[in-house]
mmCIF file of C-alpha atoms and ligand atoms in Angstrom:
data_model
loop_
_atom_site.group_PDB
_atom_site.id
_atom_site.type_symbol
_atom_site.label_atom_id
_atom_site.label_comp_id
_atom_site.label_asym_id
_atom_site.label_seq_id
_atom_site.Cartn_x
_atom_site.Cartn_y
_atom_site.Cartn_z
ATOM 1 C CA UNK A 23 0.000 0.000 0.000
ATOM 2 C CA UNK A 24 1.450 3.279 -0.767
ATOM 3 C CA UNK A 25 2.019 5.937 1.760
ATOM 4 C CA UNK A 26 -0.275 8.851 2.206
ATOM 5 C CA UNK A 27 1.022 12.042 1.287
ATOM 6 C CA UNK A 28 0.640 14.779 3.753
ATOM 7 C CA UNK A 29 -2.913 16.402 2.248
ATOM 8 C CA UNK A 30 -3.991 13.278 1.656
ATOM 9 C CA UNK A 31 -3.483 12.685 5.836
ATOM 10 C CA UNK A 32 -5.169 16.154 6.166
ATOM 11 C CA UNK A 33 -8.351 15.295 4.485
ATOM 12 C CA UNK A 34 -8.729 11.939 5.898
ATOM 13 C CA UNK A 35 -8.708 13.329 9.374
ATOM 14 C CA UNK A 36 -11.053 16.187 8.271
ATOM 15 C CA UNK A 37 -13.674 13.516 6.938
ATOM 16 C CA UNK A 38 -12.976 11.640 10.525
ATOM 17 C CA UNK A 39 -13.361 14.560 12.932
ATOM 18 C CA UNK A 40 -16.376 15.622 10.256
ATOM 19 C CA UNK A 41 -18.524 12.102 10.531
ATOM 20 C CA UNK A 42 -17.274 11.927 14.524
ATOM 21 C CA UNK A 43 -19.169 15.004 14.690
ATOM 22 C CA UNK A 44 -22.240 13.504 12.735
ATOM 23 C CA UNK A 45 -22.777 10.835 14.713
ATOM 24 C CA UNK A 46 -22.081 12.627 18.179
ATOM 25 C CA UNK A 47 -24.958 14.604 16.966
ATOM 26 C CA UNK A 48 -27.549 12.322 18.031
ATOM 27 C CA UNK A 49 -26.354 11.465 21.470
ATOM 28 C CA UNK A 50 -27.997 12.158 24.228
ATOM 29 C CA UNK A 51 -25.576 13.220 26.995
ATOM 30 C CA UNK A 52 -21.434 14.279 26.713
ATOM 31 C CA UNK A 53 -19.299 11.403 25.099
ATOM 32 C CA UNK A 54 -16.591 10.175 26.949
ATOM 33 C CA UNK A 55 -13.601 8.226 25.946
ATOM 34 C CA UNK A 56 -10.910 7.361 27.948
ATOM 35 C CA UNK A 57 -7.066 6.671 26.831
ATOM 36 C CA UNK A 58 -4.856 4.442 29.232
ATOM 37 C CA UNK A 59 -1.954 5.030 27.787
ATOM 38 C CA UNK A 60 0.789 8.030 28.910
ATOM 39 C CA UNK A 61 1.854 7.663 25.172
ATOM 40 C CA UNK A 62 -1.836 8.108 24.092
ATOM 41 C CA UNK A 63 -1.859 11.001 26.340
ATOM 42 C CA UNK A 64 0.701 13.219 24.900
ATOM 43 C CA UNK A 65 0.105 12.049 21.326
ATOM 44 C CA UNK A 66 -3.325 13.296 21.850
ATOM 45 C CA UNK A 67 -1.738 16.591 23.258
ATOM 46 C CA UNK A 68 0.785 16.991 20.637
ATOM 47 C CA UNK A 69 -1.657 16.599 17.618
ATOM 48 C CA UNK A 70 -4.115 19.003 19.622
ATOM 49 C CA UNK A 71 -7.000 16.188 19.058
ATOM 50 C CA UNK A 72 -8.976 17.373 21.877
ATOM 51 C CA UNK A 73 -9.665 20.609 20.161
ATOM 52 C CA UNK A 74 -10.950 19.148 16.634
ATOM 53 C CA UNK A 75 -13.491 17.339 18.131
ATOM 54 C CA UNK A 76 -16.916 18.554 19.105
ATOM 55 C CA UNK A 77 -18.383 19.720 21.652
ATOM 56 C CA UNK A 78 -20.008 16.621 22.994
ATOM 57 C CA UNK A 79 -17.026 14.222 22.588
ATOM 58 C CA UNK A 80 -14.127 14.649 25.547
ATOM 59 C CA UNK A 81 -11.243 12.758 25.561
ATOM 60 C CA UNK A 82 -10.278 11.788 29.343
ATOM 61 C CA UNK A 83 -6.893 10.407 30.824
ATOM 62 C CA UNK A 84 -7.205 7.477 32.832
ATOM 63 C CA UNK A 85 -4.241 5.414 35.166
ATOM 64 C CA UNK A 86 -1.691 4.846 31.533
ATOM 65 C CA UNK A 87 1.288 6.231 33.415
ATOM 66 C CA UNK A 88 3.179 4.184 35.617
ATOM 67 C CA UNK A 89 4.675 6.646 37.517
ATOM 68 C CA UNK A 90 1.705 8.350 38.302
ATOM 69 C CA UNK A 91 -0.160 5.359 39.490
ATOM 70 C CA UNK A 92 3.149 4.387 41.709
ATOM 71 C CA UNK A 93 1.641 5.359 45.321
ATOM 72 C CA UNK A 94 4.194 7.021 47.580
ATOM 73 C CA UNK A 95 4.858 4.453 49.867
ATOM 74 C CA UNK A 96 6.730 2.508 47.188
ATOM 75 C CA UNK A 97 8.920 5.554 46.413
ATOM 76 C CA UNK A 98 9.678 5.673 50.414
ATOM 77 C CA UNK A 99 10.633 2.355 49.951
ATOM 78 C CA UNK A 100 13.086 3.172 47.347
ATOM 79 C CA UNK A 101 14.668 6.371 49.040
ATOM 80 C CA UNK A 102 15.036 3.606 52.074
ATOM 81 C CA UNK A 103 17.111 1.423 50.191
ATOM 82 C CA UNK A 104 18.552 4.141 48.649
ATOM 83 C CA UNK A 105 20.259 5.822 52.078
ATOM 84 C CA UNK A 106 22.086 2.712 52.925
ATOM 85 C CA UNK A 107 25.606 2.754 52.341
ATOM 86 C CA UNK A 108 25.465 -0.772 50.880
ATOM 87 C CA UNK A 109 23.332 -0.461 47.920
ATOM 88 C CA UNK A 110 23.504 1.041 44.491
ATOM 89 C CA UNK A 111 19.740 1.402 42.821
ATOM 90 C CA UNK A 112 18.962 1.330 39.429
ATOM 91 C CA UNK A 113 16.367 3.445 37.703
ATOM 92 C CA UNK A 114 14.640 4.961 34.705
ATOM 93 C CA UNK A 115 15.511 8.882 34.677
ATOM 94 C CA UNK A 116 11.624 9.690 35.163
ATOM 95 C CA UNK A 117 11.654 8.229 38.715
ATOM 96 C CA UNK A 118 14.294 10.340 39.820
ATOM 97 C CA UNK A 119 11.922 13.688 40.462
ATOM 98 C CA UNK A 120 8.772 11.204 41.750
ATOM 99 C CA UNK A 121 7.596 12.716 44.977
ATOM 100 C CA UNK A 122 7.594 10.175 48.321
ATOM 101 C CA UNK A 123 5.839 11.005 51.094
ATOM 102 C CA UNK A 124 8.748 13.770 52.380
ATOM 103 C CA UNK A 125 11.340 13.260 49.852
ATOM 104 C CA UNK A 126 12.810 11.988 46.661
ATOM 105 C CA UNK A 127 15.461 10.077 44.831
ATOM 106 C CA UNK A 128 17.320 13.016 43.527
ATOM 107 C CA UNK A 129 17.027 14.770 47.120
ATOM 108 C CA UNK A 130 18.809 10.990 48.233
ATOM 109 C CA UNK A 131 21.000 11.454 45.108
ATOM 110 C CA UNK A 132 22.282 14.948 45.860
ATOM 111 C CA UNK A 133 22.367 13.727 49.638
ATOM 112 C CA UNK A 134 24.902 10.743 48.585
ATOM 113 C CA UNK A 135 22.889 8.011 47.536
ATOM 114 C CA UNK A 136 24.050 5.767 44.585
ATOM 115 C CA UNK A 137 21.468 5.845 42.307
ATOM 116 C CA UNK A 138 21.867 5.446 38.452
ATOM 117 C CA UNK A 139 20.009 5.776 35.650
ATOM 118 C CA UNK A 140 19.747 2.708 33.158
ATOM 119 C CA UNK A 141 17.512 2.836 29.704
ATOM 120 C CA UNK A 142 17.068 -1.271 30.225
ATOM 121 C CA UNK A 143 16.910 -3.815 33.391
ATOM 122 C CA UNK A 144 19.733 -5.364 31.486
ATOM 123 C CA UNK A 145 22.127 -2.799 32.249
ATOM 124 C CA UNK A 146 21.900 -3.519 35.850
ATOM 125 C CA UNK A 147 23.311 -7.052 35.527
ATOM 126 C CA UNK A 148 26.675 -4.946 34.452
ATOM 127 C CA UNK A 149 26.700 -2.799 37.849
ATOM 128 C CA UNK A 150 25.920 -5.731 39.898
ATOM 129 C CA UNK A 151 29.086 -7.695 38.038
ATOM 130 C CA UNK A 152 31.039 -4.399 38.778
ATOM 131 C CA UNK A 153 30.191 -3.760 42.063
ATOM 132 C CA UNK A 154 30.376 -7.312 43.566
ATOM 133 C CA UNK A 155 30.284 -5.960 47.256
ATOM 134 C CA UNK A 156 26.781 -3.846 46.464
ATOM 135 C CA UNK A 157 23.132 -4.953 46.582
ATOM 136 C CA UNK A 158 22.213 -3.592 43.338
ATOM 137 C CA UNK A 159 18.516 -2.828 43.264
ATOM 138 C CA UNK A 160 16.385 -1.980 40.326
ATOM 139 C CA UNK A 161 13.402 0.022 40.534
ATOM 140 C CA UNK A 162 10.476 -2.149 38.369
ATOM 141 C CA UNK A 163 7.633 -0.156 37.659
ATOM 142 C CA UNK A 164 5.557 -0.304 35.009
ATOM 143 C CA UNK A 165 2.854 -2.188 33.143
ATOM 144 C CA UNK A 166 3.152 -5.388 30.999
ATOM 145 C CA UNK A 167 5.467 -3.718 28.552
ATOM 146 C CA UNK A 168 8.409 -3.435 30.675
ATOM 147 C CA UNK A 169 7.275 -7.112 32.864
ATOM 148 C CA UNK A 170 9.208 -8.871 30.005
ATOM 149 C CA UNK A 171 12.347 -7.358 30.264
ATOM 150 C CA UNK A 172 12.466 -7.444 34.109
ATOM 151 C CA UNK A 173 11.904 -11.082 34.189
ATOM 152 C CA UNK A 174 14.518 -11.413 31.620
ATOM 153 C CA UNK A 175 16.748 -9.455 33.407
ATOM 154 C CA UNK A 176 15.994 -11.820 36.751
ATOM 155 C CA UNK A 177 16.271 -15.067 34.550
ATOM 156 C CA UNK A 178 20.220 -13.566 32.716
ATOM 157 C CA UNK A 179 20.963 -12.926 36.581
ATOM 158 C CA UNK A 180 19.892 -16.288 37.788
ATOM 159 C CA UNK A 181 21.723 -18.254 34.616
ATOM 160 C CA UNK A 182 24.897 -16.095 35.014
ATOM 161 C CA UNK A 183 25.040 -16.872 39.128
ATOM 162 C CA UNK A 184 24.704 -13.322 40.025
ATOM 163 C CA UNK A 185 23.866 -13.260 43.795
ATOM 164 C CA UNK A 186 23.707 -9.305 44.009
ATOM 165 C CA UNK A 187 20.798 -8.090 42.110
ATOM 166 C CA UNK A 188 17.707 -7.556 43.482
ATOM 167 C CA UNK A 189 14.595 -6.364 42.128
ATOM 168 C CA UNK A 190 11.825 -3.494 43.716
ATOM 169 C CA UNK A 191 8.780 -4.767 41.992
ATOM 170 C CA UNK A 192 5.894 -2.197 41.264
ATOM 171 C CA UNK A 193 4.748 -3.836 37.815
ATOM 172 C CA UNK A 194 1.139 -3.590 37.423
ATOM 173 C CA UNK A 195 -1.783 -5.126 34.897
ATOM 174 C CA UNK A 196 -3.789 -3.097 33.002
ATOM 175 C CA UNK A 197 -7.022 -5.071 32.979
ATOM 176 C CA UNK A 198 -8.026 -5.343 36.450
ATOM 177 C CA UNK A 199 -7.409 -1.723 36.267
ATOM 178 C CA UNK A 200 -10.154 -0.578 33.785
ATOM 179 C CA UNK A 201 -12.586 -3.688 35.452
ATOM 180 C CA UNK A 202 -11.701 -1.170 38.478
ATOM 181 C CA UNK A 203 -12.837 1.784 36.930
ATOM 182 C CA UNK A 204 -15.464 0.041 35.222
ATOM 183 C CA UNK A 205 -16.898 -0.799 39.083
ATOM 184 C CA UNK A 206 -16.244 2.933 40.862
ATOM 185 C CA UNK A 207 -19.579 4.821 40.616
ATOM 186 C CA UNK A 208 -17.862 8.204 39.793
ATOM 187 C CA UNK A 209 -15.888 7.094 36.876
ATOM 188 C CA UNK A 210 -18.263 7.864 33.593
ATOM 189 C CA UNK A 211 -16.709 6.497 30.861
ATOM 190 C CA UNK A 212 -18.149 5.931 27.219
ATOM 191 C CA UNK A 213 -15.431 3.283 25.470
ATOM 192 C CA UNK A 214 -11.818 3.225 25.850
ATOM 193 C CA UNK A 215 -8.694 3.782 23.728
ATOM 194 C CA UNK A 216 -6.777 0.977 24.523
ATOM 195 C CA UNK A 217 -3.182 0.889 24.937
ATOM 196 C CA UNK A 218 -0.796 0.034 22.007
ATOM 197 C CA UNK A 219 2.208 -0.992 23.441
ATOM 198 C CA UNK A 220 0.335 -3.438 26.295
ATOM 199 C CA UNK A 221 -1.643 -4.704 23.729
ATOM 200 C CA UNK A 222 1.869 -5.708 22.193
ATOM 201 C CA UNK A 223 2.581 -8.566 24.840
ATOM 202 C CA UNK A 224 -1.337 -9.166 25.905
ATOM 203 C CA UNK A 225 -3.134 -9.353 22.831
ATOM 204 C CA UNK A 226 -6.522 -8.116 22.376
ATOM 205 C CA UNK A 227 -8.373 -10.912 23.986
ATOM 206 C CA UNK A 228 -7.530 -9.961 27.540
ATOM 207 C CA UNK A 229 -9.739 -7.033 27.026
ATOM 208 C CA UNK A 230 -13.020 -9.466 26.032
ATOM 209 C CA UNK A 231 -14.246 -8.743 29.765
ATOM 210 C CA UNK A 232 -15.252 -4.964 28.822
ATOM 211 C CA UNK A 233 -18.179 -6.300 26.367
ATOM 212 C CA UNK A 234 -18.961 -9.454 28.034
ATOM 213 C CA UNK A 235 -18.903 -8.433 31.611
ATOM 214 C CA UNK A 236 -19.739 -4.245 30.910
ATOM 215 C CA UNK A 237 -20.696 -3.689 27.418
ATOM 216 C CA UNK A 238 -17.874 -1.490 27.384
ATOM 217 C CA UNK A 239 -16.407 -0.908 23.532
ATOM 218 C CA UNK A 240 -12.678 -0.540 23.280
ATOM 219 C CA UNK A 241 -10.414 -0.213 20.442
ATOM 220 C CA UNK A 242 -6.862 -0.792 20.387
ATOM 221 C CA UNK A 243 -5.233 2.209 18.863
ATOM 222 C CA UNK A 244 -1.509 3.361 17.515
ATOM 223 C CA UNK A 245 0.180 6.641 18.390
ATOM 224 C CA UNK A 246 -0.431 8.227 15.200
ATOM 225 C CA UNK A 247 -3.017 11.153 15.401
ATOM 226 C CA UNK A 248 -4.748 9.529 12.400
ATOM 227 C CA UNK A 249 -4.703 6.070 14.269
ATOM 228 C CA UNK A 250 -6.293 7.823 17.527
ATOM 229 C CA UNK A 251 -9.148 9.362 15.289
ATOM 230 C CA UNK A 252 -9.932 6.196 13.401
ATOM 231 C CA UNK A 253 -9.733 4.416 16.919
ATOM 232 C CA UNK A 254 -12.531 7.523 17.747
ATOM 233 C CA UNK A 255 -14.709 6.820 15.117
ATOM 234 C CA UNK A 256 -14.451 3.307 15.358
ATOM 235 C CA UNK A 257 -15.952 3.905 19.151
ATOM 236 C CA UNK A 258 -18.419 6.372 18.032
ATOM 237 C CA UNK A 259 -20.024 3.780 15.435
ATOM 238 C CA UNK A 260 -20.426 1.553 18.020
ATOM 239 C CA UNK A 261 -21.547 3.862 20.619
ATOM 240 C CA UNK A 262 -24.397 4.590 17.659
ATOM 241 C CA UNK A 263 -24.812 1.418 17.090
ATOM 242 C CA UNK A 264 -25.130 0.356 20.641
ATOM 243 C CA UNK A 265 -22.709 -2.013 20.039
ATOM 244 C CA UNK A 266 -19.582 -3.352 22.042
ATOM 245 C CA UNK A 267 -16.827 -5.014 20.769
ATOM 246 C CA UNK A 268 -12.989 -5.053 21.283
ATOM 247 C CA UNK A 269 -11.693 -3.717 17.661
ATOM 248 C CA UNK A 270 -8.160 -2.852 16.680
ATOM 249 C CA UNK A 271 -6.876 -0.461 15.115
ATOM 250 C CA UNK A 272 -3.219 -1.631 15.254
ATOM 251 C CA UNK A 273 -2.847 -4.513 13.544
ATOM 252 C CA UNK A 274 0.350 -4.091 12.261
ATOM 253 C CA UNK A 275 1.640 -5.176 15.608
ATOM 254 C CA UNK A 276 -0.834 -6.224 17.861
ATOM 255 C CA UNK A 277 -2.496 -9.672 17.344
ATOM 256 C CA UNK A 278 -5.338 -11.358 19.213
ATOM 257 C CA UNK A 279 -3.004 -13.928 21.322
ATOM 258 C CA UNK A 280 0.072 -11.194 22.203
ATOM 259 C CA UNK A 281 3.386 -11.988 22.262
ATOM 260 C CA UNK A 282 3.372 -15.337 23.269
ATOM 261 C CA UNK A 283 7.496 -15.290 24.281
ATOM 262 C CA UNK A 284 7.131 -12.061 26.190
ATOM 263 C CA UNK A 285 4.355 -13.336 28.718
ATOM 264 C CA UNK A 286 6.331 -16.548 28.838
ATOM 265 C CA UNK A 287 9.304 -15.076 30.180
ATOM 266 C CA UNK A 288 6.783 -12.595 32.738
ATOM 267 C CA UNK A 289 5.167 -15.705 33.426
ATOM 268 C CA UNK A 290 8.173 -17.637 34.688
ATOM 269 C CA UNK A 291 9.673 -14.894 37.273
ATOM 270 C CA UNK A 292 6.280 -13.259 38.002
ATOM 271 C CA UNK A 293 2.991 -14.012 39.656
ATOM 272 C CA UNK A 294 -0.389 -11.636 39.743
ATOM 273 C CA UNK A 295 -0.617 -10.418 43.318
ATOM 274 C CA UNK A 296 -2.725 -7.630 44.884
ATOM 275 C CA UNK A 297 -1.412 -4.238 44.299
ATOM 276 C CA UNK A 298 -2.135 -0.457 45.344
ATOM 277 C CA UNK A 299 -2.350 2.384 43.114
ATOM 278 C CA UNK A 300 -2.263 5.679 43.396
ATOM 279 C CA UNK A 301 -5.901 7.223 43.671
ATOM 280 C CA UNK A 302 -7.592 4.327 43.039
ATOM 281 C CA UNK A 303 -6.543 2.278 45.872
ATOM 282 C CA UNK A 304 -5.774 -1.223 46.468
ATOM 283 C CA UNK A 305 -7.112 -3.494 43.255
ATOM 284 C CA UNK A 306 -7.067 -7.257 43.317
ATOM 285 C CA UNK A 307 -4.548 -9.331 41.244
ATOM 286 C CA UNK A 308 -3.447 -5.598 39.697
ATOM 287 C CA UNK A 309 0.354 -6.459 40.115
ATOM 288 C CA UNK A 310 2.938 -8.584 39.778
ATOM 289 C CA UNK A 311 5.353 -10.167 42.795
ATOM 290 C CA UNK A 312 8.105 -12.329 42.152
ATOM 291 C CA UNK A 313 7.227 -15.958 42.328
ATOM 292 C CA UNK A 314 8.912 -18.069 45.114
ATOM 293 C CA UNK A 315 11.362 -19.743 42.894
ATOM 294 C CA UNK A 316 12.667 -16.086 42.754
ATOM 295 C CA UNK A 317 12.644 -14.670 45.907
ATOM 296 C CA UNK A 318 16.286 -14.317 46.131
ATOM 297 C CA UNK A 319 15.951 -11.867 43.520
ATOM 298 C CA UNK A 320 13.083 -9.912 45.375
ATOM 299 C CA UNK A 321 14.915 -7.209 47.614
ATOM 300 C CA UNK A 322 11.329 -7.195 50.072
ATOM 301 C CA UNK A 323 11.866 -10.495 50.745
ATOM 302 C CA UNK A 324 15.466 -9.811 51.794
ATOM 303 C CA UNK A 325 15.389 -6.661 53.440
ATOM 304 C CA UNK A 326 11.415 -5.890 54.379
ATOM 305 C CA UNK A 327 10.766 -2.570 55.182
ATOM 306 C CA UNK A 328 7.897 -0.622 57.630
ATOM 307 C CA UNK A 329 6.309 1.568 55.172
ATOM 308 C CA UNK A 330 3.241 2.772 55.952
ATOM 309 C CA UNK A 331 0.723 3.169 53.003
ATOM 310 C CA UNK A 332 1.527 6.440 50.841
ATOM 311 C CA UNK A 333 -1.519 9.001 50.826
ATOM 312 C CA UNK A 334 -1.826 12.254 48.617
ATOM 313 C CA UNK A 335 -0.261 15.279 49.089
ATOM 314 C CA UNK A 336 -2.418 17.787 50.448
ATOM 315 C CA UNK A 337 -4.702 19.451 48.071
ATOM 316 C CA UNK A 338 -3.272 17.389 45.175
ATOM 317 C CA UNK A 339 -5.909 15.660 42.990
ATOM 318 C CA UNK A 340 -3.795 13.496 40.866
ATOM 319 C CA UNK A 341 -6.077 10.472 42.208
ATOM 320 C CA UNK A 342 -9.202 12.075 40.708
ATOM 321 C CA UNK A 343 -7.196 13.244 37.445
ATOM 322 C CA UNK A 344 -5.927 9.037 37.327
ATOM 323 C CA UNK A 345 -9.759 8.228 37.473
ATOM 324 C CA UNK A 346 -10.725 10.927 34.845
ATOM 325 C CA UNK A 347 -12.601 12.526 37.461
ATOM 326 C CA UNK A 348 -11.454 16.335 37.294
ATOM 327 C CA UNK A 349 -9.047 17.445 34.771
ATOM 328 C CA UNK A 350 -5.998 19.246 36.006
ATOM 329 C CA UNK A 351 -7.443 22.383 35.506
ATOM 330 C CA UNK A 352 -9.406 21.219 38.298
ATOM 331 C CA UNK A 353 -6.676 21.062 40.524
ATOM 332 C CA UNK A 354 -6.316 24.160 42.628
ATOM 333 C CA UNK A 355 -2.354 23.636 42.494
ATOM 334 C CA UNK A 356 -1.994 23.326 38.820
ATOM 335 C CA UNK A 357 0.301 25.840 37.319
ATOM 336 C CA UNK A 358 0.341 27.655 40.178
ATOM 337 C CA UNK A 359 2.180 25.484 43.181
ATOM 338 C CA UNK A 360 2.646 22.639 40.753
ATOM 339 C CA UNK A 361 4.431 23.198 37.878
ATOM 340 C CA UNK A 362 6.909 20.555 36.185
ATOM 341 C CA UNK A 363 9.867 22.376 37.465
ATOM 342 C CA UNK A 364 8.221 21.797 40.908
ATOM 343 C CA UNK A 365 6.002 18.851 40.863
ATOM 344 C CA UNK A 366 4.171 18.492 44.001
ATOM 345 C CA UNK A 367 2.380 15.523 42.361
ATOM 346 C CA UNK A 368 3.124 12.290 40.045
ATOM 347 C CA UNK A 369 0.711 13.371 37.416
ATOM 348 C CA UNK A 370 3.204 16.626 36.981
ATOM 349 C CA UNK A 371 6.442 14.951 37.315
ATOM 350 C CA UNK A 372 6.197 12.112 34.857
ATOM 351 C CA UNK A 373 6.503 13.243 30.858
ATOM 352 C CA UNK A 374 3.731 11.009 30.122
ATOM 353 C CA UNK A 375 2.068 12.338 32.908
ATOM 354 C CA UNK A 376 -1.489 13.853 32.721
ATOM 355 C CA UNK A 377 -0.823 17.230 34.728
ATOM 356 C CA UNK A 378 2.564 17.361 32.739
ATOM 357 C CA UNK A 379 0.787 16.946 29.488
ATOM 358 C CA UNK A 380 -1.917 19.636 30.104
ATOM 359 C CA UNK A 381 0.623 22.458 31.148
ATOM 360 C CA UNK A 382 3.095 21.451 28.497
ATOM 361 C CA UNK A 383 0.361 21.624 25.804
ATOM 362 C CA UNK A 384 -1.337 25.293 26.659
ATOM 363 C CA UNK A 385 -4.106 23.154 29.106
ATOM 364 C CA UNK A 386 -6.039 22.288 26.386
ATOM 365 C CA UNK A 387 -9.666 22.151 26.527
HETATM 366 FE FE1 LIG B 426 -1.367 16.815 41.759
HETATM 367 FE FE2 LIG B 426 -0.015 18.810 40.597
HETATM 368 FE FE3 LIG B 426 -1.721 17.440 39.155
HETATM 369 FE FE4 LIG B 426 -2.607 19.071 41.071
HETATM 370 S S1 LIG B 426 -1.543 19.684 39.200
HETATM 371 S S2 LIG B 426 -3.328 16.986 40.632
HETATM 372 S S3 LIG B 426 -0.969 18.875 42.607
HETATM 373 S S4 LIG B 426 0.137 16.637 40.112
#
């Protein structure tokens, strides 16, 4: 198939946002669609989507940033390890600002702490070889996407007899996520924009439960504008139709089954456990823990720590924005207290990050 040319792109998502705006005509209350993806999120931003569609159609941000959903408590955890004088932790460079309950990684950075930043698991196999005498620790967060690579990272570890590397598991599920949404009486939600990169490893049928159990529709969707407004139209028509189904609108990559290797490899180091998220709460089988066969590799089980459970910061609504509750204009910090060079919440902190996304992109609508 040949490529589009740029007009060609500009028509086609004319004639999208046009028959969007035909069939939200006839609907009876405000149209609500919900993206669960921090990607998504600033795609949508970027390409200013929220402000070519009509009046009646909103586009809301639910819990698709795994930063923002990681509650405090974990993060105290983290510093914890951090201020000992035996351990080196590994992270991703967007945990580094993430708010705890009094302080943060960079504060324990600039304070002494050994903390570096690594752009795969992988790379902390290499500072546990160097650094022999450390407890290297990696910081896992993150939804099914990055489960893979952990576990891979545990299983290199285990096959290369490395004794020092420990993981601080925070991976969470997607799906008992939106079934928790689905269930909370103030979340008002009219068909979801499913996440790309998930849908990668899990396949579309994990999402089945949304029609069967809540007659929920839910497309899977790209990161190209024109992607997100076919995925828009596609849950429009069925909205119309008053019809539910799971479609996809990223074929190219995602495929009913998943990645059958990937959730292998998750599958052998992980279990689903209970896990807490930030503003929504505790959610049942939401995470992953490290299965017993592994628990060598799980720093909690090594060195447990007294954390007590992380609450919100005062006056910050990030729980409400991860529910698609209020926006962040809704927020009486935002852009005033909170601003990305001062985060007092996750939402503001993260890139992908709701908050972050709204000020970055002139608040949108
Ligand atoms: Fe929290 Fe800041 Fe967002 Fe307000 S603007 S909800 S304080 S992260």
């Amino acid at each position: 198939m040949t490529a589009m040319t740029k007009e060609e792109e500009r028509e086609l998502a004319k004639r999208l946002v046009a028959e969007i705006g035909r069939m939200a005509e006839g609907a009876d209350h405000k149209l609500r669609f919900m993206e669960v993806c921090g990607t998504h999120t600033v795609a949508i931003f970027r390409a200013g989507l929220r402000q070519m569609l009509p009046e009646n159609v909103e586009l809301v941000s639910g819990p698709g940033c795994p930063v923002c959903v990681t509650p405090d408590d974990y993060m105290d955890k983290a510093i914890a390890y951090a201020k000992r004088s035996d351990t080196i932790i590994t992270t991703f460079g967007d945990m580094l600002k993430v708010p705890g309950s009094k302080s943060s990684l960079m504060e324990a950075k600039a304070e002494g702490a050994d903390i570096r930043i690594v752009y795969s698991p992988l790379d902390s196999i290499q500072v546990a070889k160097d650094n022999p005498e450390k407890k290297v620790i990696f910081l896992a967060v993150g939804f099914e996407t990055t489960a893979p690579t952990a576990a891979a990272t545990v299983l290199a570890a285990k096959q290369q007899g490395i004794v020092n590397l420990y993981m601080l598991s925070a991976q969470k599920l997607v799906p008992p996520a939106l079934r928790a949404l689905l269930d909370d009486p103030d979340v008002r939600v009219d068909g979801f924009i499913l996440p790309g990169h998930v849908s990668v490893i899990t396949g579309t049928e994990v999402f089945q439960f949304l029609t069967e159990e809540y007659h929920m529709p839910g497309v899977v969707t790209g990161f190209e504008p024109l992607q997100i407004l076919r995925s828009l139209y596609r849950l429009m028509k069925q909205v119309t139709e008053g019809a539910a189904r799971i479609e996809n609108e990223y074929g190219s990559v995602v495929h009913a089954g998943g990645s059958p290797a990937a959730k292998h490899a998750t599958d052998l180091v992980y279990e689903p456990a209970d896990a807490a998220w930030r503003g929504i709460g505790a959610i049942p089988l939401s995470g992953l823990r490290m299965r017993e066969a592994f628990k060598d590799y799980d720093i909690e089980r090594l060195l447990p720590l007294d954390v007590p459970m992380g609450k919100n910061k005062p006056g910050c609504r990030c729980g409400e924005v991860l529910r698609g509750i209020v926006t962040p204009k809704e927020c009486p910090l935002f852009g005033k207290a909170c601003v990305p060079t001062h985060a007092i919440g996750p939402c503001m902190v993260s890139v992908e990050g709701v908050c972050a996304a709204w000020y970055k992109y002139g608040q949108g609508r």
